mmCIF file of C-alpha atoms in Angstrom:
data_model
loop_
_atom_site.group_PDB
_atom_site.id
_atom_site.type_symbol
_atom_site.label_atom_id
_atom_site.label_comp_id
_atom_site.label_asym_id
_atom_site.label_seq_id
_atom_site.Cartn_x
_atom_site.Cartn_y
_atom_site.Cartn_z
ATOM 1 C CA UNK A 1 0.000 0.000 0.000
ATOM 2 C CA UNK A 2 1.504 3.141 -1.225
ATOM 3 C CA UNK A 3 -0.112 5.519 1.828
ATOM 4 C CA UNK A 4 1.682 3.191 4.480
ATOM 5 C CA UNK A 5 4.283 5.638 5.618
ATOM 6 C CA UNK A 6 1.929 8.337 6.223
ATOM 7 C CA UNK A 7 -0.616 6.156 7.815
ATOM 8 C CA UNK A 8 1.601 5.313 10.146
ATOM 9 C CA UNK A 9 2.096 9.066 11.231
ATOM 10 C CA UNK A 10 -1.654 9.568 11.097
ATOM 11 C CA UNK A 11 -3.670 6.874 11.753
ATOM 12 C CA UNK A 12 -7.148 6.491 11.114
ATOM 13 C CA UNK A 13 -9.502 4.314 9.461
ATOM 14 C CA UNK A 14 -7.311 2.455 6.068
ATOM 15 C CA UNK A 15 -10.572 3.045 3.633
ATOM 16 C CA UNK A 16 -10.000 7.357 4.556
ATOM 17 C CA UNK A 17 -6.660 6.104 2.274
ATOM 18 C CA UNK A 18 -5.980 5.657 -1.413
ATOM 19 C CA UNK A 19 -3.665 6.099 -4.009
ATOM 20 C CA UNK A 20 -5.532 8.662 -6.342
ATOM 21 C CA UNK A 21 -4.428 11.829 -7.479
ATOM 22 C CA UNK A 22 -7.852 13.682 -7.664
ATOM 23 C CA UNK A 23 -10.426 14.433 -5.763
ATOM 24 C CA UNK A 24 -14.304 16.311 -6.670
ATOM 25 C CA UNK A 25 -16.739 17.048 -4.631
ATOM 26 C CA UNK A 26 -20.186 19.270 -5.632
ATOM 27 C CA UNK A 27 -18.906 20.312 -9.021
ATOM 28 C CA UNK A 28 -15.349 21.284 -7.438
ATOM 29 C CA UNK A 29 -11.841 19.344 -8.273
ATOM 30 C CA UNK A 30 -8.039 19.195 -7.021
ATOM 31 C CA UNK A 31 -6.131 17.461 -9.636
ATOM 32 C CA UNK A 32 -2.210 16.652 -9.184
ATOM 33 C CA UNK A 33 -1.114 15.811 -12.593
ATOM 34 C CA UNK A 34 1.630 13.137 -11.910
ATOM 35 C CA UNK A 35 4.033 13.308 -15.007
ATOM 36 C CA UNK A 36 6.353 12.165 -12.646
ATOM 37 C CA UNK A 37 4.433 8.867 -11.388
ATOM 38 C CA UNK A 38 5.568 9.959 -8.061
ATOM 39 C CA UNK A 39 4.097 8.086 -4.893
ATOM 40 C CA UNK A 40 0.721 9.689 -4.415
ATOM 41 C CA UNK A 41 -1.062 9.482 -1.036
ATOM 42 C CA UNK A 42 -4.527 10.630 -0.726
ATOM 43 C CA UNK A 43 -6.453 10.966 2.521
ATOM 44 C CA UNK A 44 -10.502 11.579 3.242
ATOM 45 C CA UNK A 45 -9.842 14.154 6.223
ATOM 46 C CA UNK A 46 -13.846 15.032 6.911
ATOM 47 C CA UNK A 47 -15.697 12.704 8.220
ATOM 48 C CA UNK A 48 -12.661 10.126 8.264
ATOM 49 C CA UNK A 49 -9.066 11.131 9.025
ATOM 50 C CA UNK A 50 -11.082 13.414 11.385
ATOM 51 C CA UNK A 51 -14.208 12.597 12.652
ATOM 52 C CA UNK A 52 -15.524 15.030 15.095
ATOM 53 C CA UNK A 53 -17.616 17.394 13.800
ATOM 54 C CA UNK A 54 -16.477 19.738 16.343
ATOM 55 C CA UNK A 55 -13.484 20.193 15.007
ATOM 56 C CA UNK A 56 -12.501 22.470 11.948
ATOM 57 C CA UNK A 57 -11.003 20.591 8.787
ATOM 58 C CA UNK A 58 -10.366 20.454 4.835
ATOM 59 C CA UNK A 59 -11.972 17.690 2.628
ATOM 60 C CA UNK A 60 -8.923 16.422 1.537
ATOM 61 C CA UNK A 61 -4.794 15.728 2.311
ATOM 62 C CA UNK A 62 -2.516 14.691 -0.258
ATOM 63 C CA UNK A 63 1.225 13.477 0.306
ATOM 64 C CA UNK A 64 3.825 13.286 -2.438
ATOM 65 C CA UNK A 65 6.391 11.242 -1.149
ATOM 66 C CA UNK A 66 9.130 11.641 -3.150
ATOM 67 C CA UNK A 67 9.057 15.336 -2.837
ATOM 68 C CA UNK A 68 7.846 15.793 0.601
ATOM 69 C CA UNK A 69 5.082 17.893 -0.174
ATOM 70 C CA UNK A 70 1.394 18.309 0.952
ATOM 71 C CA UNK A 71 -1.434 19.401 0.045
ATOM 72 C CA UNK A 72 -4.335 20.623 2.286
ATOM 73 C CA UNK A 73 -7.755 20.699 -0.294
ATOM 74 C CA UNK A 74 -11.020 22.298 0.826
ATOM 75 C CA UNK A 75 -13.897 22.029 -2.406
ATOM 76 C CA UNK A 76 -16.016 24.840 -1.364
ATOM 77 C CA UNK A 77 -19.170 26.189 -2.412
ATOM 78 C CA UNK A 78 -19.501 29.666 -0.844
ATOM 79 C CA UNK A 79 -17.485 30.679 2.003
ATOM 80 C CA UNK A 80 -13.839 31.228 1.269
ATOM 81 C CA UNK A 81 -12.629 32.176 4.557
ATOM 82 C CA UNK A 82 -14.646 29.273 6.113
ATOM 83 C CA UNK A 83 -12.436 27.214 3.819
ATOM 84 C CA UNK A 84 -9.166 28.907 5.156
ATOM 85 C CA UNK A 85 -9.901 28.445 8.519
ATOM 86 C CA UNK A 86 -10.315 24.702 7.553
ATOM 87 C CA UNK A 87 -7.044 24.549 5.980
ATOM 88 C CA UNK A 88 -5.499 26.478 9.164
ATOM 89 C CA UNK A 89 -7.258 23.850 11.836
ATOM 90 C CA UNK A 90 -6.624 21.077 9.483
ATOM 91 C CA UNK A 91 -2.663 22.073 9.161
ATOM 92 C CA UNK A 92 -2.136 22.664 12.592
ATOM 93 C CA UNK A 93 -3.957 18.847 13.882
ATOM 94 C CA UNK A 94 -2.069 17.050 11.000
ATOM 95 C CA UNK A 95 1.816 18.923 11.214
ATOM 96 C CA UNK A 96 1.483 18.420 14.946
ATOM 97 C CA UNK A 97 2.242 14.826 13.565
ATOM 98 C CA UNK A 98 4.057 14.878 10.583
ATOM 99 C CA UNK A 99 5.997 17.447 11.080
ATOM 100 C CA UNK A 100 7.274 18.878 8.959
ATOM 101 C CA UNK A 101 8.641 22.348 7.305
ATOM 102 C CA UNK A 102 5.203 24.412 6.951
ATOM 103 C CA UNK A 103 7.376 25.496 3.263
ATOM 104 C CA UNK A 104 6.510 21.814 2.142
ATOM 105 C CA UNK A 105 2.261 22.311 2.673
ATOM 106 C CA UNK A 106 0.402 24.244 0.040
ATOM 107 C CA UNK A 107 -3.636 24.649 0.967
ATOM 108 C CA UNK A 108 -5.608 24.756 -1.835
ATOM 109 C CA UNK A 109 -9.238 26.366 -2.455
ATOM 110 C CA UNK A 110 -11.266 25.316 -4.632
ATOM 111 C CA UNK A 111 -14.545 27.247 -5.355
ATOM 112 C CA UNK A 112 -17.351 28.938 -7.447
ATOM 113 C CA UNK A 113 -16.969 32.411 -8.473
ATOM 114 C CA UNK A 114 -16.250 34.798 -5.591
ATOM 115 C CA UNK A 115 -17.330 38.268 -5.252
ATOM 116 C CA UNK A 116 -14.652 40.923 -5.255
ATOM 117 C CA UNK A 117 -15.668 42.208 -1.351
ATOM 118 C CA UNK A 118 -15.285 38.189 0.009
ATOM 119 C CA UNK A 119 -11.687 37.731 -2.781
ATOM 120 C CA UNK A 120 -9.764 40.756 -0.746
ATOM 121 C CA UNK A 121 -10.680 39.170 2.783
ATOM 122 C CA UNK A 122 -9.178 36.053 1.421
ATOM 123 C CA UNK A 123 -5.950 38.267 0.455
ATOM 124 C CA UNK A 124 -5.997 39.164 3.601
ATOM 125 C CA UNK A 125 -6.288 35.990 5.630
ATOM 126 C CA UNK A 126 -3.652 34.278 2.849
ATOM 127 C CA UNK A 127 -1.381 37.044 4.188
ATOM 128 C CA UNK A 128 -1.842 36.708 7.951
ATOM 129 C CA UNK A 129 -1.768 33.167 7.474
ATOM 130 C CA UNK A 130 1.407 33.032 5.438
ATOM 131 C CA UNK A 131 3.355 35.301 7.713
ATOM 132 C CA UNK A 132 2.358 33.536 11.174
ATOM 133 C CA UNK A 133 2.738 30.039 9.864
ATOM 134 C CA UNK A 134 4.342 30.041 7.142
ATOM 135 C CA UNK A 135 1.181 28.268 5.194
ATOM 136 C CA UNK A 136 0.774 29.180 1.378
ATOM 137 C CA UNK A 137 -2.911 28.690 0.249
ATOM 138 C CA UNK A 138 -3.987 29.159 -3.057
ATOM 139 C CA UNK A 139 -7.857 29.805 -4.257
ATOM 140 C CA UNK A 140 -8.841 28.440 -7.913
ATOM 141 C CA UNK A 141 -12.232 28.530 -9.290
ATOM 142 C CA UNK A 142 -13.932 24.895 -10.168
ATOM 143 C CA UNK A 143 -10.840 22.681 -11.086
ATOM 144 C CA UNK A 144 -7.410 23.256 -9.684
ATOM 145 C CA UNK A 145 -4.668 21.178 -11.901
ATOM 146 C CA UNK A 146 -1.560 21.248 -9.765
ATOM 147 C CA UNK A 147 2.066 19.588 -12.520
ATOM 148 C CA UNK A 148 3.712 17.759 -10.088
#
């Protein structure tokens, strides 16, 4: 099972685990386009990898193992900074295990269109986000194609 490493860091239930390098959800989709064939880890986080509902997270984690790098994927409908704060809660419960450099994450947005009022709060947030933990997330409309 290709995901074995990073189960072993995470734990969890082994179906929240595959080896596909998409997800979609409601019209949304995170592609990583693996030219490389790298080792691709993918990870249900709501409602599997994390199961209380009390608790903030993404849809999705991906791990590329070769490179070391992680994605955290929310597929969102409306609110954008609902989404960040996801990706934020989601980093900080899955790095307190992994960890590793906060350089190697990239959180990823996928939505609908987004007015212009909601896209500078997201500027914003991306900002504070990047410069107290280091975190790069990224916003795409409908399908996000990541070359890895």
């Amino acid at each position: 099972m290709p995901c074995k490493d990073i189960l072993s860091k995470l734990g969890g239930d082994t179906d929240c685990y595959s080896n596909e390098s998409s997800a979609h959800e409601n019209g949304k989709k995170f592609t990583l386009n693996n030219v490389s064939k790298k080792t691709i880890c993918k990870i249900r986080v709501d409602d599997c990898l994390i199961k209380d509902k009390n608790i903030r997270k993404c849809d999705f984690f991906f791990s590329v193992s070769e490179d070391r790098k992680f994605y955290l994927v929310e597929l969102k409908g409306q609110s954008i900074i609902d989404a960040v704060e996801q990706i934020k809660s989601t980093f900080t419960i899955i790095n307190a295990k992994i960890r590793e450099d906060s350089k190697n994450y990239t959180g990823v947005v996928v939505s609908s269109a987004v007015p212009k009022a909601a896209d500078q709060k997201f500027k914003t947030l991306q900002q504070k986000i990047y410069k107290n933990h280091k975190l790069m997330i990224k916003r795409k409309q409908i399908h996000y194609i990541e070359n890895i």
